[in-house]
PDB file of C-alpha atoms in Angstrom:
ATOM      1  CA  MET A  51       0.000   0.000   0.000  1.00  0.00           C
ATOM      2  CA  ASN A  52       1.369   3.382  -1.061  1.00  0.00           C
ATOM      3  CA  TYR A  53      -0.066   6.731   0.033  1.00  0.00           C
ATOM      4  CA  ILE A  54       0.560   9.143  -2.836  1.00  0.00           C
ATOM      5  CA  SER A  55      -2.743  10.998  -3.193  1.00  0.00           C
ATOM      6  CA  ILE A  56      -5.726  11.768  -0.961  1.00  0.00           C
ATOM      7  CA  GLN A  57      -7.587   9.554  -3.409  1.00  0.00           C
ATOM      8  CA  ASP A  58      -5.659   6.613  -1.923  1.00  0.00           C
ATOM      9  CA  SER A  59      -7.987   6.850   1.069  1.00  0.00           C
ATOM     10  CA  SER A  60     -10.625   4.165   0.557  1.00  0.00           C
ATOM     11  CA  SER A  61     -13.270   6.299   2.280  1.00  0.00           C
ATOM     12  CA  LEU A  62     -12.346   9.817   3.370  1.00  0.00           C
ATOM     13  CA  SER A  63     -15.138  10.072   5.948  1.00  0.00           C
ATOM     14  CA  LYS A  64     -14.093   6.778   7.566  1.00  0.00           C
ATOM     15  CA  TRP A  65     -10.442   7.807   7.522  1.00  0.00           C
ATOM     16  CA  VAL A  66     -11.273  11.108   9.228  1.00  0.00           C
ATOM     17  CA  ARG A  67     -13.244   9.326  11.962  1.00  0.00           C
ATOM     18  CA  SER A  68     -10.345   6.897  12.463  1.00  0.00           C
ATOM     19  CA  ALA A  69      -7.860   9.762  12.745  1.00  0.00           C
ATOM     20  CA  LEU A  70      -9.995  11.447  15.399  1.00  0.00           C
ATOM     21  CA  LYS A  71     -10.005   8.182  17.383  1.00  0.00           C
ATOM     22  CA  ILE A  72      -6.214   8.081  17.123  1.00  0.00           C
ATOM     23  CA  LYS A  73      -6.080  11.667  18.369  1.00  0.00           C
ATOM     24  CA  LYS A  74      -7.932  10.663  21.552  1.00  0.00           C
ATOM     25  CA  SER A  75      -5.471   7.840  22.270  1.00  0.00           C
ATOM     26  CA  PRO A  76      -2.317   8.305  20.153  1.00  0.00           C
ATOM     27  CA  LEU A  77      -0.257   5.643  21.987  1.00  0.00           C
ATOM     28  CA  LYS A  78      -2.875   2.882  21.799  1.00  0.00           C
ATOM     29  CA  ASN A  79      -1.068   1.068  18.957  1.00  0.00           C
ATOM     30  CA  GLN A  80       2.485   1.673  20.148  1.00  0.00           C
ATOM     31  CA  SER A  81       3.428  -1.975  19.610  1.00  0.00           C
ATOM     32  CA  LEU A  82       2.266  -2.003  15.965  1.00  0.00           C
ATOM     33  CA  GLY A  83       5.517  -0.529  14.658  1.00  0.00           C
ATOM     34  CA  LYS A  84       7.889  -2.475  16.901  1.00  0.00           C
ATOM     35  CA  ASN A  85      11.036  -3.474  14.994  1.00  0.00           C
ATOM     36  CA  LYS A  86       9.806  -1.542  11.925  1.00  0.00           C
ATOM     37  CA  THR A  87      11.715   1.391  10.438  1.00  0.00           C
ATOM     38  CA  LEU A  88      10.447   4.503   8.686  1.00  0.00           C
ATOM     39  CA  GLY A  89      12.948   6.118   6.340  1.00  0.00           C
ATOM     40  CA  MET A  90      12.252   9.801   5.714  1.00  0.00           C
ATOM     41  CA  LEU A  91      13.978  11.238   2.636  1.00  0.00           C
ATOM     42  CA  PHE A  92      13.946  15.009   2.186  1.00  0.00           C
ATOM     43  CA  PHE A  93      14.839  16.644  -1.099  1.00  0.00           C
ATOM     44  CA  ASN A  94      13.389  19.918   0.241  1.00  0.00           C
ATOM     45  CA  PRO A  95      13.117  21.552   3.683  1.00  0.00           C
ATOM     46  CA  SER A  96      10.356  20.861   6.166  1.00  0.00           C
ATOM     47  CA  LEU A  97       9.122  21.731   9.630  1.00  0.00           C
ATOM     48  CA  ARG A  98       5.575  20.424  10.243  1.00  0.00           C
ATOM     49  CA  THR A  99       5.815  17.520   7.813  1.00  0.00           C
ATOM     50  CA  ARG A 100       9.065  16.222   9.253  1.00  0.00           C
ATOM     51  CA  LEU A 101       8.203  16.604  12.922  1.00  0.00           C
ATOM     52  CA  SER A 102       4.590  15.434  12.677  1.00  0.00           C
ATOM     53  CA  THR A 103       5.449  12.366  10.581  1.00  0.00           C
ATOM     54  CA  GLN A 104       8.350  11.486  12.849  1.00  0.00           C
ATOM     55  CA  LYS A 105       6.158  11.883  15.931  1.00  0.00           C
ATOM     56  CA  ALA A 106       3.468   9.734  14.308  1.00  0.00           C
ATOM     57  CA  ALA A 107       6.005   6.969  13.686  1.00  0.00           C
ATOM     58  CA  LEU A 108       7.274   7.176  17.273  1.00  0.00           C
ATOM     59  CA  ASN A 109       3.690   6.992  18.566  1.00  0.00           C
ATOM     60  CA  LEU A 110       3.448   3.678  16.711  1.00  0.00           C
ATOM     61  CA  GLY A 111       6.724   2.399  18.184  1.00  0.00           C
ATOM     62  CA  MET A 112       8.685   2.658  14.927  1.00  0.00           C
ATOM     63  CA  ASN A 113      12.366   3.428  14.477  1.00  0.00           C
ATOM     64  CA  VAL A 114      12.948   6.505  12.318  1.00  0.00           C
ATOM     65  CA  MET A 115      15.856   7.381  10.023  1.00  0.00           C
ATOM     66  CA  VAL A 116      16.032  10.800   8.375  1.00  0.00           C
ATOM     67  CA  MET A 117      18.182  11.775   5.404  1.00  0.00           C
ATOM     68  CA  ASN A 118      18.383  15.191   3.769  1.00  0.00           C
ATOM     69  CA  PHE A 119      19.392  14.920   0.135  1.00  0.00           C
ATOM     70  CA  THR A 120      19.921  18.688   0.053  1.00  0.00           C
ATOM     71  CA  ASN A 121      23.279  18.282   1.812  1.00  0.00           C
ATOM     72  CA  GLU A 122      23.790  14.629   2.783  1.00  0.00           C
ATOM     73  CA  GLY A 123      22.994  12.246  -0.069  1.00  0.00           C
ATOM     74  CA  TRP A 124      24.400  11.692  -3.531  1.00  0.00           C
ATOM     75  CA  THR A 125      22.732  13.554  -6.355  1.00  0.00           C
ATOM     76  CA  LEU A 126      20.347  11.087  -7.980  1.00  0.00           C
ATOM     77  CA  GLU A 127      19.706  10.392 -11.650  1.00  0.00           C
ATOM     78  CA  PHE A 128      16.101   9.490 -12.532  1.00  0.00           C
ATOM     79  CA  GLU A 129      16.208   9.075 -16.303  1.00  0.00           C
ATOM     80  CA  ASP A 130      16.291   5.545 -17.690  1.00  0.00           C
ATOM     81  CA  GLY A 131      19.227   4.958 -19.999  1.00  0.00           C
ATOM     82  CA  ALA A 132      21.027   8.107 -18.872  1.00  0.00           C
ATOM     83  CA  VAL A 133      24.744   8.430 -19.570  1.00  0.00           C
ATOM     84  CA  MET A 134      25.886   9.541 -16.125  1.00  0.00           C
ATOM     85  CA  ASN A 135      28.962  11.529 -17.104  1.00  0.00           C
ATOM     86  CA  SER A 136      27.958  14.814 -15.461  1.00  0.00           C
ATOM     87  CA  GLY A 137      26.301  15.820 -12.168  1.00  0.00           C
ATOM     88  CA  ALA A 138      24.421  12.805 -10.800  1.00  0.00           C
ATOM     89  CA  SER A 139      26.429  10.203  -8.890  1.00  0.00           C
ATOM     90  CA  GLU A 140      23.830   7.496  -8.267  1.00  0.00           C
ATOM     91  CA  HIS A 141      20.816   6.186 -10.146  1.00  0.00           C
ATOM     92  CA  ILE A 142      17.391   5.880  -8.579  1.00  0.00           C
ATOM     93  CA  LYS A 143      17.374   2.160  -9.475  1.00  0.00           C
ATOM     94  CA  GLU A 144      20.134   1.335  -7.000  1.00  0.00           C
ATOM     95  CA  ALA A 145      19.236   4.015  -4.455  1.00  0.00           C
ATOM     96  CA  ALA A 146      15.589   2.950  -4.101  1.00  0.00           C
ATOM     97  CA  GLU A 147      16.435  -0.736  -3.793  1.00  0.00           C
ATOM     98  CA  VAL A 148      19.173  -0.085  -1.248  1.00  0.00           C
ATOM     99  CA  VAL A 149      16.986   2.159   0.936  1.00  0.00           C
ATOM    100  CA  SER A 150      14.249  -0.493   0.736  1.00  0.00           C
ATOM    101  CA  GLN A 151      16.621  -2.949   2.425  1.00  0.00           C
ATOM    102  CA  TYR A 152      17.057  -0.596   5.383  1.00  0.00           C
ATOM    103  CA  CYS A 153      13.458   0.571   5.785  1.00  0.00           C
ATOM    104  CA  ASP A 154       9.986  -0.951   5.976  1.00  0.00           C
ATOM    105  CA  ILE A 155       8.302   2.254   4.764  1.00  0.00           C
ATOM    106  CA  ILE A 156       9.870   5.131   2.807  1.00  0.00           C
ATOM    107  CA  ALA A 157       8.432   8.651   3.096  1.00  0.00           C
ATOM    108  CA  ILE A 158       9.565  11.211   0.513  1.00  0.00           C
ATOM    109  CA  ARG A 159       9.385  14.999   0.203  1.00  0.00           C
ATOM    110  CA  ALA A 160      10.339  16.473  -3.184  1.00  0.00           C
ATOM    111  CA  PHE A 161       8.937  19.804  -4.378  1.00  0.00           C
ATOM    112  CA  ALA A 162       8.187  20.958  -7.893  1.00  0.00           C
ATOM    113  CA  GLY A 163      11.133  22.538  -9.691  1.00  0.00           C
ATOM    114  CA  LEU A 164       8.701  25.029 -11.305  1.00  0.00           C
ATOM    115  CA  GLU A 165      10.736  25.085 -14.512  1.00  0.00           C
ATOM    116  CA  SER A 166       9.150  22.299 -16.552  1.00  0.00           C
ATOM    117  CA  LYS A 167       5.441  21.598 -16.132  1.00  0.00           C
ATOM    118  CA  GLU A 168       5.816  18.263 -17.908  1.00  0.00           C
ATOM    119  CA  LYS A 169       8.648  17.139 -15.627  1.00  0.00           C
ATOM    120  CA  ASP A 170       6.903  18.251 -12.449  1.00  0.00           C
ATOM    121  CA  TYR A 171       3.539  16.754 -13.338  1.00  0.00           C
ATOM    122  CA  SER A 172       5.217  13.462 -14.237  1.00  0.00           C
ATOM    123  CA  GLU A 173       6.307  13.328 -10.560  1.00  0.00           C
ATOM    124  CA  THR A 174       9.878  12.364 -11.422  1.00  0.00           C
ATOM    125  CA  VAL A 175      11.201  11.789  -7.908  1.00  0.00           C
ATOM    126  CA  ILE A 176       8.323  10.036  -6.204  1.00  0.00           C
ATOM    127  CA  SER A 177       7.492   8.042  -9.345  1.00  0.00           C
ATOM    128  CA  GLY A 178      11.081   6.816  -9.449  1.00  0.00           C
ATOM    129  CA  PHE A 179      10.860   5.516  -5.905  1.00  0.00           C
ATOM    130  CA  ILE A 180       7.466   3.912  -6.520  1.00  0.00           C
ATOM    131  CA  LYS A 181       8.895   2.141  -9.551  1.00  0.00           C
ATOM    132  CA  HIS A 182      12.123   0.882  -8.020  1.00  0.00           C
ATOM    133  CA  ALA A 183      11.522   0.594  -4.254  1.00  0.00           C
ATOM    134  CA  THR A 184      10.316  -2.704  -2.819  1.00  0.00           C
ATOM    135  CA  VAL A 185       8.504  -1.241   0.219  1.00  0.00           C
ATOM    136  CA  PRO A 186       5.504   1.114   0.594  1.00  0.00           C
ATOM    137  CA  ILE A 187       5.958   4.800  -0.282  1.00  0.00           C
ATOM    138  CA  VAL A 188       4.368   7.758   1.545  1.00  0.00           C
ATOM    139  CA  ASN A 189       4.121  11.167  -0.107  1.00  0.00           C
ATOM    140  CA  MET A 190       5.264  13.929   2.287  1.00  0.00           C
ATOM    141  CA  GLU A 191       4.691  16.478  -0.544  1.00  0.00           C
ATOM    142  CA  SER A 192       5.580  15.863  -4.120  1.00  0.00           C
ATOM    143  CA  ALA A 193       5.694  18.137  -7.144  1.00  0.00           C
ATOM    144  CA  VAL A 194       1.929  17.943  -7.611  1.00  0.00           C
ATOM    145  CA  ARG A 195       0.325  16.771  -4.343  1.00  0.00           C
ATOM    146  CA  HIS A 196       0.492  17.037  -0.555  1.00  0.00           C
ATOM    147  CA  PRO A 197      -1.980  14.388   0.649  1.00  0.00           C
ATOM    148  CA  LEU A 198      -0.895  14.337   4.297  1.00  0.00           C
ATOM    149  CA  GLN A 199      -1.775  18.030   4.471  1.00  0.00           C
ATOM    150  CA  SER A 200      -5.166  17.615   2.817  1.00  0.00           C
ATOM    151  CA  LEU A 201      -6.002  14.704   5.116  1.00  0.00           C
ATOM    152  CA  ALA A 202      -5.148  16.902   8.110  1.00  0.00           C
ATOM    153  CA  ASP A 203      -7.332  19.642   6.594  1.00  0.00           C
ATOM    154  CA  ALA A 204     -10.272  17.236   6.340  1.00  0.00           C
ATOM    155  CA  ILE A 205      -9.757  16.195   9.971  1.00  0.00           C
ATOM    156  CA  THR A 206      -9.693  19.837  11.065  1.00  0.00           C
ATOM    157  CA  MET A 207     -12.864  20.764   9.188  1.00  0.00           C
ATOM    158  CA  GLU A 208     -14.642  17.790  10.728  1.00  0.00           C
ATOM    159  CA  GLU A 209     -13.721  19.080  14.201  1.00  0.00           C
ATOM    160  CA  TYR A 210     -15.130  22.526  13.402  1.00  0.00           C
ATOM    161  CA  LYS A 211     -18.041  21.458  11.204  1.00  0.00           C
ATOM    162  CA  THR A 212     -21.247  23.469  11.213  1.00  0.00           C
ATOM    163  CA  GLU A 213     -24.763  22.137  11.723  1.00  0.00           C
ATOM    164  CA  HIS A 214     -25.692  23.333   8.250  1.00  0.00           C
ATOM    165  CA  LYS A 215     -24.079  22.335   4.963  1.00  0.00           C
ATOM    166  CA  PRO A 216     -20.813  24.307   5.096  1.00  0.00           C
ATOM    167  CA  LYS A 217     -19.406  26.498   2.375  1.00  0.00           C
ATOM    168  CA  VAL A 218     -15.660  26.089   1.862  1.00  0.00           C
ATOM    169  CA  VAL A 219     -13.521  28.540  -0.115  1.00  0.00           C
ATOM    170  CA  LEU A 220     -10.000  27.972  -1.426  1.00  0.00           C
ATOM    171  CA  SER A 221      -8.503  31.397  -2.065  1.00  0.00           C
ATOM    172  CA  TRP A 222      -5.294  32.371  -3.831  1.00  0.00           C
ATOM    173  CA  ALA A 223      -3.302  35.136  -2.138  1.00  0.00           C
ATOM    174  CA  PRO A 224      -0.213  37.084  -3.249  1.00  0.00           C
ATOM    175  CA  HIS A 225       3.339  35.944  -2.567  1.00  0.00           C
ATOM    176  CA  PRO A 226       6.689  37.385  -3.715  1.00  0.00           C
ATOM    177  CA  LYS A 227       8.092  33.986  -4.741  1.00  0.00           C
ATOM    178  CA  ALA A 228       6.863  31.292  -7.089  1.00  0.00           C
ATOM    179  CA  LEU A 229       5.310  28.502  -5.024  1.00  0.00           C
ATOM    180  CA  PRO A 230       4.247  24.963  -6.019  1.00  0.00           C
ATOM    181  CA  GLN A 231       0.636  23.982  -6.621  1.00  0.00           C
ATOM    182  CA  ALA A 232       0.788  20.808  -4.505  1.00  0.00           C
ATOM    183  CA  VAL A 233      -1.137  22.012  -1.447  1.00  0.00           C
ATOM    184  CA  ALA A 234      -3.878  23.633  -3.510  1.00  0.00           C
ATOM    185  CA  ASN A 235      -4.138  20.590  -5.787  1.00  0.00           C
ATOM    186  CA  SER A 236      -4.551  18.175  -2.886  1.00  0.00           C
ATOM    187  CA  PHE A 237      -7.044  20.432  -1.133  1.00  0.00           C
ATOM    188  CA  VAL A 238      -9.152  20.485  -4.302  1.00  0.00           C
ATOM    189  CA  GLU A 239      -8.939  16.702  -4.619  1.00  0.00           C
ATOM    190  CA  MET A 240      -9.920  16.312  -0.972  1.00  0.00           C
ATOM    191  CA  MET A 241     -12.909  18.624  -1.388  1.00  0.00           C
ATOM    192  CA  GLN A 242     -14.079  16.631  -4.397  1.00  0.00           C
ATOM    193  CA  LEU A 243     -14.475  13.690  -2.001  1.00  0.00           C
ATOM    194  CA  GLN A 244     -16.638  15.761   0.356  1.00  0.00           C
ATOM    195  CA  LYS A 245     -20.277  15.130  -0.503  1.00  0.00           C
ATOM    196  CA  GLU A 246     -21.851  17.417   2.083  1.00  0.00           C
ATOM    197  CA  MET A 247     -19.985  20.665   1.433  1.00  0.00           C
ATOM    198  CA  ASP A 248     -20.259  23.506  -1.068  1.00  0.00           C
ATOM    199  CA  PHE A 249     -16.882  24.376  -2.550  1.00  0.00           C
ATOM    200  CA  VAL A 250     -15.625  27.451  -4.390  1.00  0.00           C
ATOM    201  CA  ILE A 251     -12.143  28.263  -5.708  1.00  0.00           C
ATOM    202  CA  THR A 252     -11.240  31.938  -6.071  1.00  0.00           C
ATOM    203  CA  HIS A 253      -8.173  33.442  -7.737  1.00  0.00           C
ATOM    204  CA  PRO A 254      -7.237  36.155 -10.249  1.00  0.00           C
ATOM    205  CA  GLU A 255      -7.921  35.345 -13.878  1.00  0.00           C
ATOM    206  CA  GLY A 256      -4.956  33.499 -15.341  1.00  0.00           C
ATOM    207  CA  TYR A 257      -4.176  31.645 -12.115  1.00  0.00           C
ATOM    208  CA  GLU A 258      -6.292  28.586 -12.834  1.00  0.00           C
ATOM    209  CA  LEU A 259      -4.921  25.317 -11.479  1.00  0.00           C
ATOM    210  CA  SER A 260      -4.637  22.226 -13.663  1.00  0.00           C
ATOM    211  CA  PRO A 261      -7.999  21.689 -15.386  1.00  0.00           C
ATOM    212  CA  GLU A 262      -7.560  17.957 -14.811  1.00  0.00           C
ATOM    213  CA  ILE A 263      -7.656  18.614 -11.074  1.00  0.00           C
ATOM    214  CA  THR A 264     -10.287  21.365 -10.864  1.00  0.00           C
ATOM    215  CA  LYS A 265     -12.759  19.794 -13.291  1.00  0.00           C
ATOM    216  CA  ASP A 266     -16.376  20.308 -12.180  1.00  0.00           C
ATOM    217  CA  CYS A 267     -15.303  22.824  -9.490  1.00  0.00           C
ATOM    218  CA  THR A 268     -16.900  26.257  -9.166  1.00  0.00           C
ATOM    219  CA  ILE A 269     -14.393  29.029  -9.865  1.00  0.00           C
ATOM    220  CA  GLU A 270     -15.115  32.631  -8.869  1.00  0.00           C
ATOM    221  CA  TYR A 271     -12.757  35.414  -9.920  1.00  0.00           C
ATOM    222  CA  ASP A 272     -14.308  37.926  -7.484  1.00  0.00           C
ATOM    223  CA  GLN A 273     -12.757  37.126  -4.107  1.00  0.00           C
ATOM    224  CA  ASN A 274     -15.286  39.178  -2.147  1.00  0.00           C
ATOM    225  CA  LYS A 275     -18.182  37.353  -3.781  1.00  0.00           C
ATOM    226  CA  ALA A 276     -16.538  34.006  -3.096  1.00  0.00           C
ATOM    227  CA  PHE A 277     -16.122  34.851   0.598  1.00  0.00           C
ATOM    228  CA  GLU A 278     -19.790  35.647   1.126  1.00  0.00           C
ATOM    229  CA  ASN A 279     -21.283  33.309   3.759  1.00  0.00           C
ATOM    230  CA  ALA A 280     -18.208  31.055   3.770  1.00  0.00           C
ATOM    231  CA  ASP A 281     -17.761  28.809   6.807  1.00  0.00           C
ATOM    232  CA  PHE A 282     -14.136  27.891   6.032  1.00  0.00           C
ATOM    233  CA  VAL A 283     -11.620  30.010   4.126  1.00  0.00           C
ATOM    234  CA  TYR A 284      -8.492  28.121   3.108  1.00  0.00           C
ATOM    235  CA  VAL A 285      -5.818  30.474   1.778  1.00  0.00           C
ATOM    236  CA  LYS A 286      -2.769  29.490  -0.255  1.00  0.00           C
ATOM    237  CA  ASN A 287      -0.568  30.984  -2.924  1.00  0.00           C
ATOM    238  CA  TRP A 288       0.335  29.031  -6.040  1.00  0.00           C
ATOM    239  CA  SER A 289       2.397  30.116  -9.011  1.00  0.00           C
ATOM    240  CA  ASN A 290       0.968  30.433 -12.493  1.00  0.00           C
ATOM    241  CA  PHE A 291      -0.014  27.135 -14.131  1.00  0.00           C
ATOM    242  CA  ASN A 292      -0.327  28.374 -17.708  1.00  0.00           C
ATOM    243  CA  ASP A 293       2.776  30.580 -17.611  1.00  0.00           C
ATOM    244  CA  TYR A 294       4.268  27.805 -15.566  1.00  0.00           C
ATOM    245  CA  GLY A 295       6.121  28.597 -12.376  1.00  0.00           C
ATOM    246  CA  LYS A 296       5.945  32.355 -12.896  1.00  0.00           C
ATOM    247  CA  VAL A 297       4.719  35.112 -10.599  1.00  0.00           C
ATOM    248  CA  THR A 298       2.480  37.200 -12.836  1.00  0.00           C
ATOM    249  CA  ASN A 299       0.325  38.780 -10.134  1.00  0.00           C
ATOM    250  CA  ILE A 300       1.162  40.146  -6.683  1.00  0.00           C
ATOM    251  CA  ASP A 301      -2.006  42.221  -6.301  1.00  0.00           C
ATOM    252  CA  PRO A 302      -2.176  43.137  -2.566  1.00  0.00           C
ATOM    253  CA  SER A 303      -5.957  43.434  -2.750  1.00  0.00           C
ATOM    254  CA  TRP A 304      -6.055  39.620  -2.571  1.00  0.00           C
ATOM    255  CA  THR A 305      -4.481  39.617   0.908  1.00  0.00           C
ATOM    256  CA  VAL A 306      -6.973  38.225   3.419  1.00  0.00           C
ATOM    257  CA  THR A 307      -8.015  40.934   5.858  1.00  0.00           C
ATOM    258  CA  THR A 308     -10.614  41.399   8.582  1.00  0.00           C
ATOM    259  CA  GLU A 309     -12.767  43.205   6.021  1.00  0.00           C
ATOM    260  CA  LYS A 310     -12.686  40.142   3.770  1.00  0.00           C
ATOM    261  CA  MET A 311     -13.428  37.761   6.643  1.00  0.00           C
ATOM    262  CA  ALA A 312     -16.361  39.963   7.699  1.00  0.00           C
ATOM    263  CA  LEU A 313     -18.085  38.817   4.518  1.00  0.00           C
ATOM    264  CA  THR A 314     -18.049  35.214   5.727  1.00  0.00           C
ATOM    265  CA  ASN A 315     -20.400  33.363   8.037  1.00  0.00           C
ATOM    266  CA  ASN A 316     -18.063  33.830  10.998  1.00  0.00           C
ATOM    267  CA  GLY A 317     -15.719  31.726   8.893  1.00  0.00           C
ATOM    268  CA  LYS A 318     -12.679  29.835  10.103  1.00  0.00           C
ATOM    269  CA  PHE A 319      -9.339  30.849   8.597  1.00  0.00           C
ATOM    270  CA  MET A 320      -7.099  27.985   7.435  1.00  0.00           C
ATOM    271  CA  HIS A 321      -3.557  27.851   6.045  1.00  0.00           C
ATOM    272  CA  CYS A 322      -1.025  25.020   5.834  1.00  0.00           C
ATOM    273  CA  LEU A 323       1.877  27.160   7.138  1.00  0.00           C
ATOM    274  CA  PRO A 324       4.451  28.618   6.874  1.00  0.00           C
ATOM    275  CA  VAL A 325       2.670  31.854   6.047  1.00  0.00           C
ATOM    276  CA  ARG A 326       3.937  35.327   5.200  1.00  0.00           C
ATOM    277  CA  ARG A 327       2.099  37.654   7.533  1.00  0.00           C
ATOM    278  CA  ASN A 328       0.637  40.809   6.043  1.00  0.00           C
ATOM    279  CA  VAL A 329       1.235  39.430   2.553  1.00  0.00           C
ATOM    280  CA  ILE A 330      -0.952  36.319   2.483  1.00  0.00           C
ATOM    281  CA  VAL A 331      -3.003  37.297   5.536  1.00  0.00           C
ATOM    282  CA  SER A 332      -3.118  40.193   7.972  1.00  0.00           C
ATOM    283  CA  ASP A 333      -1.972  39.816  11.572  1.00  0.00           C
ATOM    284  CA  GLU A 334      -5.506  40.542  12.763  1.00  0.00           C
ATOM    285  CA  VAL A 335      -6.929  37.558  10.881  1.00  0.00           C
ATOM    286  CA  ILE A 336      -4.288  34.929  11.652  1.00  0.00           C
ATOM    287  CA  ASP A 337      -4.189  35.955  15.310  1.00  0.00           C
ATOM    288  CA  SER A 338      -7.978  35.969  15.667  1.00  0.00           C
ATOM    289  CA  GLU A 339     -10.115  33.394  17.461  1.00  0.00           C
ATOM    290  CA  ASN A 340     -11.367  32.207  14.070  1.00  0.00           C
ATOM    291  CA  SER A 341      -7.883  31.228  12.932  1.00  0.00           C
ATOM    292  CA  ILE A 342      -7.400  27.457  13.224  1.00  0.00           C
ATOM    293  CA  VAL A 343      -3.966  27.175  11.636  1.00  0.00           C
ATOM    294  CA  ILE A 344      -2.340  25.833  14.811  1.00  0.00           C
ATOM    295  CA  GLN A 345      -5.034  23.187  15.148  1.00  0.00           C
ATOM    296  CA  GLN A 346      -4.420  22.222  11.515  1.00  0.00           C
ATOM    297  CA  ALA A 347      -0.727  21.802  12.230  1.00  0.00           C
ATOM    298  CA  ASN A 348      -1.493  19.619  15.247  1.00  0.00           C
ATOM    299  CA  ASN A 349      -3.673  17.338  13.137  1.00  0.00           C
ATOM    300  CA  ARG A 350      -0.750  16.657  10.820  1.00  0.00           C
ATOM    301  CA  THR A 351       0.468  14.096  13.381  1.00  0.00           C
ATOM    302  CA  TYR A 352      -2.795  12.153  13.372  1.00  0.00           C
ATOM    303  CA  ALA A 353      -3.100  12.237   9.593  1.00  0.00           C
ATOM    304  CA  ALA A 354       0.392  10.762   9.269  1.00  0.00           C
ATOM    305  CA  GLN A 355      -0.222   8.277  12.068  1.00  0.00           C
ATOM    306  CA  LEU A 356      -3.380   7.004  10.397  1.00  0.00           C
ATOM    307  CA  VAL A 357      -1.537   6.480   7.093  1.00  0.00           C
ATOM    308  CA  LEU A 358       1.401   4.708   8.738  1.00  0.00           C
ATOM    309  CA  GLN A 359      -0.935   2.592  10.849  1.00  0.00           C
ATOM    310  CA  LYS A 360      -2.878   1.414   7.803  1.00  0.00           C
ATOM    311  CA  ILE A 361       0.352   0.516   5.978  1.00  0.00           C
ATOM    312  CA  LEU A 362       1.839  -1.293   8.983  1.00  0.00           C
ATOM    313  CA  LYS A 363      -1.276  -3.441   9.302  1.00  0.00           C
ATOM    314  CA  LYS A 364      -0.716  -4.639   5.739  1.00  0.00           C
ATOM    315  CA  LEU A 365       2.988  -5.478   6.139  1.00  0.00           C
TER     316      LEU A 365
END
């Protein structure tokens, strides 16, 4: 069993209920991971993902090994048939098989390069490990998806659900740097599994996500209109999909402010973190009682623990 996409959850509602049970008693299955090892491979930096996944593994009694390919590992080659006479020192074929001998589960974090849409959306790194590893693979954020985050988001919304059918808004916000689309993509895919929620995506024209991912979603280019009567507002920047990886809009009017949140139905503010204050969101909003970003971050542990627990039960 691999966990690469939120769509790998057999039933999102059941998974969310299971995660909330884990949250009540996180050490209940501490013997499940005894003598099992989680290998965590980072091709990009991390705070919440690393610590929450590591804590989840420890809660299950697993051993954990962490390797940062940014400054510790050999540069890997992923192309089949490559003539390795330049930068890369080791091929994914050997690397994945070797790591598989040391670990029972491999978790990988590898961001989009934001230079080639085709390369990023082919998921070069994580696809290479899936192809050549001999143990289960967990996606800790790939070029296109961040399913541990979207599972934590679903858990968080369940904890704060309204009595009525909630309206959920995913809003783009400005950012000075080009950022991947992985978090937004996985949030959209998670919301498509939610049968009892209304969902709206809002962003400036030209900032559409992949049409393969947002198909059948409602898109509103007027942010204020989108925010009206929203119960949850999830805010995230993503770089341009059509003019791939570029920053073509930094319009500060898209920053989420108290005035914007006043349009909502006392809506909860959500963000995956890290967040640039007073660029993505004002201090007043993220520090308000309606901000649940810290609770989201806490639920990252139980999302990861649920995934690891399900994989361990199949080993």
